[in-house]
Coordinates of C-alpha atoms in Angstrom, one line a residue:
M1 CA 0.0 0.0 0.0
L2 CA 1.0 3.6 -0.6
V3 CA -0.2 6.2 1.8
V4 CA 0.1 9.9 0.8
D5 CA -0.8 12.4 3.5
D6 CA 1.0 15.5 4.9
E7 CA -0.4 15.1 8.4
D8 CA 2.1 13.1 10.4
D9 CA -0.4 11.8 13.0
L10 CA -2.9 10.7 10.4
R11 CA -0.2 9.1 8.2
E12 CA 1.0 7.1 11.2
L13 CA -2.5 6.0 12.1
L14 CA -3.0 4.7 8.6
E15 CA 0.3 2.9 8.6
I16 CA -0.4 1.2 11.9
T17 CA -3.9 0.1 10.8
L18 CA -2.7 -1.3 7.5
L19 CA 0.3 -3.1 9.1
K20 CA -2.1 -4.7 11.6
M21 CA -4.0 -6.0 8.5
G22 CA -0.8 -7.8 7.4
L23 CA 0.0 -5.4 4.6
D24 CA 3.3 -3.7 3.6
V25 CA 3.1 0.1 3.6
D26 CA 5.1 2.9 2.0
S27 CA 4.2 6.5 2.8
A28 CA 4.8 9.9 1.4
A29 CA 4.1 13.4 2.6
D30 CA 3.7 15.1 -0.8
L31 CA 3.1 14.5 -4.5
R32 CA 6.8 14.6 -5.4
H33 CA 7.7 11.8 -3.1
A34 CA 4.6 9.8 -4.0
R35 CA 5.5 10.0 -7.7
A36 CA 9.0 8.8 -7.0
L37 CA 7.7 5.8 -5.1
L38 CA 5.1 5.0 -7.9
A39 CA 7.9 5.1 -10.5
G40 CA 9.8 2.3 -8.6
A41 CA 7.1 0.0 -7.4
D42 CA 3.6 -1.4 -8.1
Y43 CA 1.0 -1.0 -5.4
D44 CA -2.2 -2.8 -4.7
L45 CA -3.8 0.4 -3.4
V46 CA -2.9 4.1 -3.2
L47 CA -4.6 6.1 -0.4
T48 CA -4.1 9.8 -0.8
D49 CA -5.3 13.0 0.9
M50 CA -7.1 15.5 -1.3
R51 CA -5.0 18.5 -0.2
L52 CA -1.2 18.1 -0.2
P53 CA 1.6 20.8 0.2
D54 CA 2.5 20.7 -3.5
G55 CA -0.9 20.0 -5.1
L56 CA -4.1 18.0 -5.0
G57 CA -4.4 14.3 -4.5
L58 CA -6.8 14.5 -7.5
E59 CA -3.7 14.9 -9.7
L60 CA -2.4 11.6 -8.5
V61 CA -5.8 10.0 -9.3
R62 CA -5.7 11.3 -12.9
E63 CA -2.1 10.4 -13.4
I64 CA -2.6 6.7 -12.3
A65 CA -5.8 6.4 -14.3
S66 CA -4.2 7.7 -17.5
S67 CA -1.1 5.6 -17.1
G68 CA -2.9 2.4 -17.9
R69 CA -2.2 0.9 -14.5
N70 CA -5.0 -1.1 -12.7
T71 CA -4.0 0.3 -9.3
P72 CA -7.0 1.4 -7.3
V73 CA -6.8 4.9 -5.8
A74 CA -8.8 6.0 -2.8
V75 CA -9.0 9.5 -1.5
V76 CA -9.4 11.0 2.0
T77 CA -11.8 13.9 2.1
A78 CA -12.8 16.3 4.8
F79 CA -16.2 15.7 6.6
G80 CA -19.0 17.2 4.6
S81 CA -17.0 17.6 1.4
A82 CA -19.2 15.4 -0.7
E83 CA -18.5 17.5 -3.7
N84 CA -14.8 16.6 -3.5
A85 CA -15.6 12.9 -3.3
V86 CA -17.8 13.1 -6.4
V87 CA -15.1 14.9 -8.3
A88 CA -12.6 12.3 -7.3
L89 CA -14.9 9.4 -8.3
K90 CA -15.5 11.0 -11.7
A91 CA -11.8 11.3 -12.2
G92 CA -11.3 7.6 -11.7
A93 CA -10.9 7.1 -8.0
F94 CA -11.8 3.6 -6.7
D95 CA -13.5 4.9 -3.5
Y96 CA -13.2 7.5 -0.7
V97 CA -13.1 7.8 3.1
T98 CA -14.0 10.8 5.1
K99 CA -12.3 12.6 8.0
P100 CA -12.5 11.9 10.9
L101 CA -11.5 8.4 9.8
Q102 CA -13.8 5.5 10.7
L103 CA -11.3 2.6 10.9
D104 CA -14.0 0.0 10.3
Q105 CA -14.9 1.7 7.0
L106 CA -11.3 2.0 6.1
R107 CA -10.7 -1.7 6.6
M108 CA -13.7 -2.6 4.5
M109 CA -12.6 -0.3 1.7
V110 CA -9.0 -1.8 1.7
Q111 CA -10.4 -5.4 1.7
S112 CA -12.6 -4.5 -1.3
A113 CA -9.6 -3.1 -3.2
L114 CA -7.6 -6.3 -2.5
K115 CA -10.5 -8.5 -3.7
L116 CA -10.8 -6.3 -6.8
N117 CA -7.2 -7.0 -7.8
T118 CA -7.8 -10.8 -7.4
A119 CA -11.1 -10.8 -9.2
H120 CA -9.6 -9.0 -12.2
S121 CA -6.4 -11.1 -12.6
P122 CA -6.1 -12.7 -16.0
A123 CA -6.9 -16.2 -14.6
A124 CA -10.1 -15.0 -13.1
A125 CA -11.4 -12.8 -16.1
P126 CA -14.9 -13.9 -17.1
E127 CA -15.6 -15.3 -20.5
P128 CA -17.8 -13.2 -22.8
A129 CA -20.3 -16.1 -23.0
D130 CA -20.9 -15.7 -19.3
S131 CA -22.4 -12.2 -19.7
R132 CA -26.0 -11.7 -18.8
L133 CA -26.2 -9.1 -21.6
K134 CA -26.5 -11.1 -24.9
G135 CA -25.5 -9.9 -28.3
S136 CA -22.4 -9.2 -30.4
S137 CA -23.5 -5.9 -32.0
T138 CA -21.1 -3.0 -31.8
A139 CA -23.4 -1.3 -29.2
M140 CA -23.4 -4.4 -26.9
Q141 CA -19.6 -4.9 -27.2
A142 CA -19.1 -1.3 -26.2
L143 CA -21.5 -1.7 -23.3
R144 CA -19.8 -4.8 -21.9
A145 CA -16.4 -3.1 -22.2
Q146 CA -17.8 -0.1 -20.3
I147 CA -19.3 -2.3 -17.6
A148 CA -15.9 -4.1 -17.2
R149 CA -14.3 -0.7 -16.4
L150 CA -17.1 0.5 -14.1
A151 CA -17.0 -2.8 -12.1
R152 CA -13.5 -1.8 -10.8
S153 CA -14.8 1.4 -9.1
M154 CA -17.1 1.8 -6.1
A155 CA -18.5 5.0 -7.6
P156 CA -22.4 5.3 -7.8
I157 CA -23.7 4.5 -11.2
A158 CA -26.9 5.8 -12.8
I159 CA -28.3 3.4 -15.5
T160 CA -30.6 5.0 -18.1
G161 CA -32.5 3.4 -20.8
E162 CA -36.0 2.7 -22.1
S163 CA -38.4 0.4 -20.3
G164 CA -37.5 -3.2 -20.9
S165 CA -33.9 -2.5 -22.2
G166 CA -32.3 -4.6 -19.4
K167 CA -31.3 -2.1 -16.7
E168 CA -31.4 -4.6 -13.9
L169 CA -29.4 -7.1 -15.9
A170 CA -26.7 -4.4 -16.4
A171 CA -26.7 -3.7 -12.7
R172 CA -26.3 -7.4 -11.9
E173 CA -23.5 -7.7 -14.5
I174 CA -21.7 -4.8 -12.8
H175 CA -22.1 -6.5 -9.4
A176 CA -20.9 -9.9 -10.7
Q177 CA -17.7 -8.4 -12.1
S178 CA -16.9 -6.3 -9.1
S179 CA -15.1 -7.2 -5.9
R180 CA -18.5 -7.5 -4.2
A181 CA -19.7 -10.4 -6.3
D182 CA -19.7 -12.8 -3.3
K183 CA -21.9 -10.3 -1.3
P184 CA -25.7 -9.6 -1.7
F185 CA -27.2 -7.9 -4.7
I186 CA -30.5 -6.2 -3.6
A187 CA -32.8 -4.7 -6.2
V188 CA -35.5 -2.3 -5.0
N189 CA -38.4 -0.9 -7.0
C190 CA -38.8 2.5 -5.5
G191 CA -42.1 3.1 -7.2
A192 CA -43.7 0.0 -5.6
I193 CA -43.2 0.9 -1.9
P194 CA -45.9 3.0 -0.1
E195 CA -44.5 6.3 1.0
A196 CA -45.5 5.6 4.7
L197 CA -43.3 2.5 4.7
M198 CA -40.3 3.7 2.8
E199 CA -38.1 4.7 5.8
A200 CA -38.8 1.3 7.5
E201 CA -38.1 -0.6 4.3
F202 CA -34.8 1.2 3.5
F203 CA -33.3 1.5 7.0
G204 CA -35.1 -1.1 9.2
Y205 CA -36.7 -0.6 12.6
R206 CA -36.3 -1.7 16.2
K207 CA -38.7 -3.8 18.1
G208 CA -41.6 -1.7 19.4
A209 CA -40.7 1.3 17.3
F210 CA -44.3 1.6 16.1
T211 CA -47.5 -0.3 16.3
G212 CA -47.0 -3.7 14.7
A213 CA -43.2 -3.7 15.1
A214 CA -43.1 -7.0 17.0
D215 CA -39.5 -7.8 16.0
E216 CA -36.4 -6.0 15.0
R217 CA -35.9 -5.9 11.2
D218 CA -33.1 -4.9 8.9
G219 CA -33.7 -2.6 5.9
F220 CA -32.5 -2.8 2.4
F221 CA -29.2 -1.1 3.3
Q222 CA -28.4 -3.6 6.0
A223 CA -29.4 -6.5 3.7
A224 CA -27.1 -5.2 1.0
N225 CA -24.2 -4.5 3.4
G226 CA -20.9 -5.3 1.6
G227 CA -22.7 -5.7 -1.7
T228 CA -24.7 -3.7 -4.1
L229 CA -28.1 -1.9 -3.7
M230 CA -30.0 -1.2 -6.9
L231 CA -32.6 1.6 -6.7
D232 CA -34.8 0.9 -9.7
E233 CA -37.2 3.7 -10.8
V234 CA -35.4 6.1 -8.4
A235 CA -37.3 9.0 -9.9
D236 CA -40.4 7.8 -8.2
L237 CA -39.0 8.5 -4.7
P238 CA -40.9 11.2 -2.8
L239 CA -38.9 14.3 -1.8
P240 CA -38.8 13.6 2.0
M241 CA -37.3 10.2 1.3
Q242 CA -34.8 11.7 -1.1
V243 CA -33.3 13.8 1.8
K244 CA -32.9 10.7 4.0
L245 CA -31.4 8.7 1.2
L246 CA -28.9 11.4 0.4
R247 CA -27.6 11.4 4.0
A248 CA -27.3 7.6 4.1
I249 CA -25.3 7.6 0.9
Q250 CA -23.0 10.5 1.9
E251 CA -22.4 9.3 5.5
R252 CA -22.5 5.6 4.8
R253 CA -24.4 5.2 8.0
V254 CA -28.1 4.5 8.7
R255 CA -30.3 4.7 11.7
K256 CA -33.2 2.3 12.2
I257 CA -36.5 3.6 13.2
G258 CA -36.6 3.7 17.0
A259 CA -32.8 3.5 17.4
T260 CA -30.7 6.1 19.0
A261 CA -27.4 5.4 17.2
E262 CA -26.4 5.1 13.6
E263 CA -24.7 2.0 12.2
P264 CA -22.1 1.9 9.4
V265 CA -23.1 0.3 6.1
D266 CA -20.8 -0.5 3.1
V267 CA -23.1 -0.4 0.1
R268 CA -22.5 0.4 -3.6
I269 CA -25.4 2.3 -5.0
V270 CA -26.6 1.6 -8.6
S271 CA -29.7 3.6 -9.6
A272 CA -31.9 3.2 -12.7
T273 CA -34.8 4.9 -14.3
H274 CA -36.5 5.3 -17.7
Q275 CA -37.2 9.0 -16.9
N276 CA -35.0 11.9 -17.6
L277 CA -33.6 12.7 -14.1
A278 CA -32.1 16.1 -15.2
R279 CA -35.6 17.2 -16.4
C280 CA -37.1 15.9 -13.1
V281 CA -34.5 18.2 -11.3
E282 CA -35.6 21.2 -13.4
E283 CA -39.2 20.5 -12.6
G284 CA -38.5 20.3 -8.9
K285 CA -39.5 16.6 -8.6
F286 CA -36.0 15.4 -7.8
R287 CA -33.3 16.9 -5.5
Q288 CA -30.3 18.3 -7.4
D289 CA -27.8 17.3 -4.7
L290 CA -29.1 13.7 -4.8
F291 CA -29.0 13.7 -8.6
Y292 CA -25.3 14.7 -8.5
R293 CA -24.6 12.0 -5.8
L294 CA -26.3 9.2 -7.8
N295 CA -25.2 10.3 -11.3
V296 CA -21.4 10.1 -10.7
I297 CA -21.1 7.8 -13.7
E298 CA -23.9 7.4 -16.2
L299 CA -24.4 4.1 -18.1
S300 CA -26.8 4.4 -21.1
L301 CA -28.4 1.2 -22.5
P302 CA -29.2 1.0 -26.2
P303 CA -32.8 0.2 -27.2
L304 CA -33.4 -3.1 -29.0
R305 CA -34.3 -1.3 -32.3
D306 CA -30.7 0.0 -32.4
R307 CA -29.2 -3.5 -32.2
L308 CA -31.5 -5.7 -34.2
D309 CA -28.4 -7.8 -35.3
D310 CA -28.6 -9.3 -31.8
L311 CA -32.1 -10.7 -32.4
P312 CA -31.0 -14.2 -33.3
V313 CA -28.9 -14.6 -30.1
L314 CA -31.7 -13.1 -28.0
I315 CA -34.4 -15.3 -29.5
E316 CA -32.3 -18.4 -29.1
A317 CA -31.7 -17.6 -25.4
I318 CA -35.4 -16.8 -24.8
L319 CA -36.7 -19.9 -26.6
A320 CA -34.3 -22.1 -24.8
R321 CA -35.7 -20.8 -21.5
L322 CA -39.3 -21.2 -22.6
S323 CA -38.7 -24.7 -24.0
A324 CA -37.1 -25.8 -20.7
A325 CA -40.0 -24.3 -18.7
G326 CA -42.7 -25.8 -20.9
G327 CA -41.0 -29.1 -21.8
Q328 CA -41.6 -28.5 -25.5
K329 CA -39.0 -27.5 -28.0
A330 CA -39.7 -24.2 -29.7
V331 CA -38.5 -23.2 -33.2
L332 CA -39.2 -20.3 -35.6
G333 CA -41.1 -20.9 -38.8
P334 CA -40.4 -19.3 -42.2
G335 CA -40.4 -15.5 -42.2
V336 CA -40.7 -15.1 -38.5
L337 CA -37.2 -13.6 -38.0
D338 CA -37.8 -11.2 -40.9
A339 CA -41.1 -10.1 -39.3
L340 CA -39.4 -9.5 -36.0
R341 CA -36.7 -7.5 -37.6
S342 CA -39.3 -5.2 -39.2
Y343 CA -40.8 -4.4 -35.8
S344 CA -39.6 -1.5 -33.7
F345 CA -40.0 -3.1 -30.2
P346 CA -41.1 -0.1 -28.1
G347 CA -41.0 -2.4 -25.1
N348 CA -37.4 -3.6 -26.0
V349 CA -36.2 -7.0 -24.8
R350 CA -39.0 -7.4 -22.3
E351 CA -41.5 -7.1 -25.1
L352 CA -39.6 -9.6 -27.3
E353 CA -39.9 -12.1 -24.4
N354 CA -43.6 -11.5 -24.2
V355 CA -44.1 -11.8 -27.9
L356 CA -42.3 -15.1 -28.1
E357 CA -44.0 -16.5 -25.0
R358 CA -47.5 -15.6 -26.4
A359 CA -46.5 -16.9 -29.9
L360 CA -45.4 -20.2 -28.4
A361 CA -48.8 -20.6 -26.7
F362 CA -50.5 -20.0 -30.1
S363 CA -48.2 -22.2 -32.1
N364 CA -48.8 -25.7 -33.4
D365 CA -46.3 -28.3 -32.0
G366 CA -43.9 -25.6 -30.9
V367 CA -43.4 -24.2 -34.5
I368 CA -43.9 -20.4 -34.3
D369 CA -45.3 -18.9 -37.6
V370 CA -45.8 -15.3 -38.5
N371 CA -49.5 -15.2 -37.6
D372 CA -48.6 -16.4 -34.0
L373 CA -46.6 -13.2 -33.4
S374 CA -49.5 -10.8 -33.4
L375 CA -47.2 -7.9 -34.0
K376 CA -48.8 -4.5 -34.5
G377 CA -47.1 -2.3 -37.1
A378 CA -44.6 -4.9 -38.3
K379 CA -44.1 -5.3 -42.1
L380 CA -45.5 -8.8 -42.3
A381 CA -45.9 -8.4 -46.1
D382 CA -42.2 -9.1 -46.3
A383 CA -42.7 -12.7 -45.2
P384 CA -41.9 -15.3 -47.9
A385 CA -44.5 -16.4 -50.4
G386 CA -46.8 -19.1 -49.0
A387 CA -46.7 -17.8 -45.4
P388 CA -50.2 -16.8 -44.3
V389 CA -50.6 -13.2 -43.5
A390 CA -53.5 -11.9 -41.5
P391 CA -55.7 -9.4 -43.4
A392 CA -56.2 -5.9 -42.2
L393 CA -59.2 -5.5 -39.9
T394 CA -60.7 -3.0 -42.3
E395 CA -60.6 -5.6 -45.2
V396 CA -62.1 -8.7 -43.7
P397 CA -64.3 -10.2 -46.5
G398 CA -67.8 -11.7 -46.0
L399 CA -68.7 -10.0 -42.7
S400 CA -72.0 -8.4 -42.2
T401 CA -72.9 -6.1 -39.3
A402 CA -76.3 -7.7 -38.5
A403 CA -77.2 -7.9 -34.9
V404 CA -74.3 -5.8 -33.7
P405 CA -75.6 -2.9 -31.7
G406 CA -74.8 0.4 -33.1
A407 CA -73.1 -1.0 -36.3
M408 CA -74.1 0.0 -39.8
P409 CA -75.5 -2.9 -41.8
A410 CA -73.5 -4.1 -44.8
P411 CA -74.8 -6.2 -47.7
P412 CA -74.0 -9.9 -47.4
G413 CA -70.8 -10.9 -49.3
E414 CA -69.3 -7.4 -49.3
R415 CA -66.2 -6.3 -47.5
M416 CA -66.4 -4.7 -44.2
P417 CA -66.4 -0.9 -44.7
P418 CA -63.3 0.9 -43.4
L419 CA -63.5 2.5 -40.0
P420 CA -64.9 6.0 -40.2
D421 CA -62.7 9.0 -39.8
L422 CA -62.8 10.3 -36.2
A423 CA -64.0 13.9 -35.9
V424 CA -63.0 13.8 -32.3
L425 CA -60.1 11.6 -31.0
P426 CA -61.1 9.1 -28.4
S427 CA -60.2 10.1 -24.9
N428 CA -59.3 6.5 -24.0
L429 CA -57.5 4.8 -26.9
P430 CA -57.0 1.4 -25.4
A431 CA -60.7 1.2 -24.4
Y432 CA -61.7 2.3 -27.9
L433 CA -59.5 -0.2 -29.7
E434 CA -60.7 -3.0 -27.4
R435 CA -64.3 -2.1 -28.3
V436 CA -63.5 -2.2 -32.0
E437 CA -61.7 -5.5 -31.7
R438 CA -64.6 -6.9 -29.7
E439 CA -67.1 -5.9 -32.3
I440 CA -65.0 -7.4 -35.1
I441 CA -64.8 -10.7 -33.4
V442 CA -68.5 -10.8 -32.5
R443 CA -69.4 -10.1 -36.1
A444 CA -67.1 -12.9 -37.3
L445 CA -68.7 -15.3 -34.8
Q446 CA -72.2 -14.4 -35.8
E447 CA -71.4 -14.7 -39.5
T448 CA -70.2 -18.3 -38.9
Q449 CA -72.9 -19.2 -36.4
Y450 CA -70.2 -19.2 -33.6
N451 CA -68.1 -21.8 -35.4
R452 CA -64.7 -20.7 -33.9
T453 CA -62.6 -22.5 -36.5
Q454 CA -64.4 -20.8 -39.4
A455 CA -64.4 -17.5 -37.6
A456 CA -60.6 -17.7 -37.1
Q457 CA -60.1 -18.5 -40.8
L458 CA -62.4 -15.6 -41.7
L459 CA -60.3 -13.2 -39.6
G460 CA -57.0 -14.7 -40.8
I461 CA -55.8 -15.7 -37.3
S462 CA -55.2 -19.1 -35.7
F463 CA -57.8 -20.9 -33.6
R464 CA -55.7 -20.4 -30.5
Q465 CA -55.4 -16.7 -31.1
L466 CA -59.2 -16.4 -31.4
R467 CA -59.7 -18.3 -28.3
Y468 CA -57.2 -16.2 -26.4
Q469 CA -58.8 -12.9 -27.6
M470 CA -62.3 -14.2 -26.7
Q471 CA -61.1 -14.9 -23.2
K472 CA -59.3 -11.6 -22.9
L473 CA -62.4 -9.6 -24.1
G474 CA -64.9 -11.7 -22.2
I475 CA -66.8 -12.8 -25.3
Q476 CA -69.2 -15.7 -24.5
E477 CA -71.1 -17.9 -26.9
P478 CA -74.9 -17.7 -26.6
E479 CA -76.5 -20.5 -24.7
G480 CA -78.4 -23.1 -26.7

């Protein structure tokens, strides 16, 4: 270890603490001496004060980071100087400790640094195939490389990306490649916790702290101690809770409800949201100081539509999981991959999983065809010749509107008239589309005397799709 500090007493305390941990220690009182030591030896950790007689410890952080060395650098900051800690982490520091020194926190930080060097030795480097983030596109290769770098730091990370793009998978990947991989990973959906219970859920409570507190309970911070705490949908946190969370992150200490003393916690924070946090700050919905504390490093996930080359790998992994769960092998029929490539996937990978799971339920003998996908807006016309394509709802032949309340009658044998232009847009689009879909299916059933097989053929969908839609929309066959 290399300790760089101009205060003799503090430097001696650090040396004694590290020696008791069984470590060899070199020390320097200024940048000049520290640079000379670094030129002649390799260190497992450099611990430097922020303010030194001949410059800032931040210079040392940047020099080591730019030199290509994998040496972790931690900084010592004054109490309450959270801004300095954030600047150091952004510059490439591994972690930080605050004055007055808490020796238990110092020991935990040193142990994390030693584990980091072991975890990232060449023999222990993970194979690319082990990654939770599938795909070989340029975007995914860059993302995995960035995650490998971020895993070496203890800096808070803010993961941004559209809903369903894999933010939790990215957080788990960061944890798995870090020195904390053998410690807990706790993921919390901030939008799913009632505001009245948030403090108890995050920090825990003592027995008898409030009505119903029959036993002492740890919170999320204690459960993730030594590991990683992921705050999903962090933008949904109410402002009062944001204040308490900011203090816990800065001081690395929490107080249970009903307790009189704080307890130290060693937790790396990874936050995620599909919202624009900077805009939330401008609108007064999110505290600016908490934003800067969480957004030390930003990791942006690409949407699926920007990496459609990864579809084959993703589909293979999803179908393998579905096949194992259902005990039936699933394969893609002709034109299915082209149809999926023509779709924009607003719900990203999560929507792809849902589409394939639904299609497998509609499929015959596990063979998924284009009609089983039920994609809205995809260019299904690009499917190869011979593949059945569902007709548009406005062009279903042979449907009359008899016996449908409120529908205009159409002569038998003629095509269904197109939907009328809307003079006023519907106030509830999902409910309007559901009503239109229900009317179309009821008309098809009435035209075929409720013969589901014929009605499905008339609508250009599979029998299973028709049955699924009837159940979803609550369409019942008339008795007798």
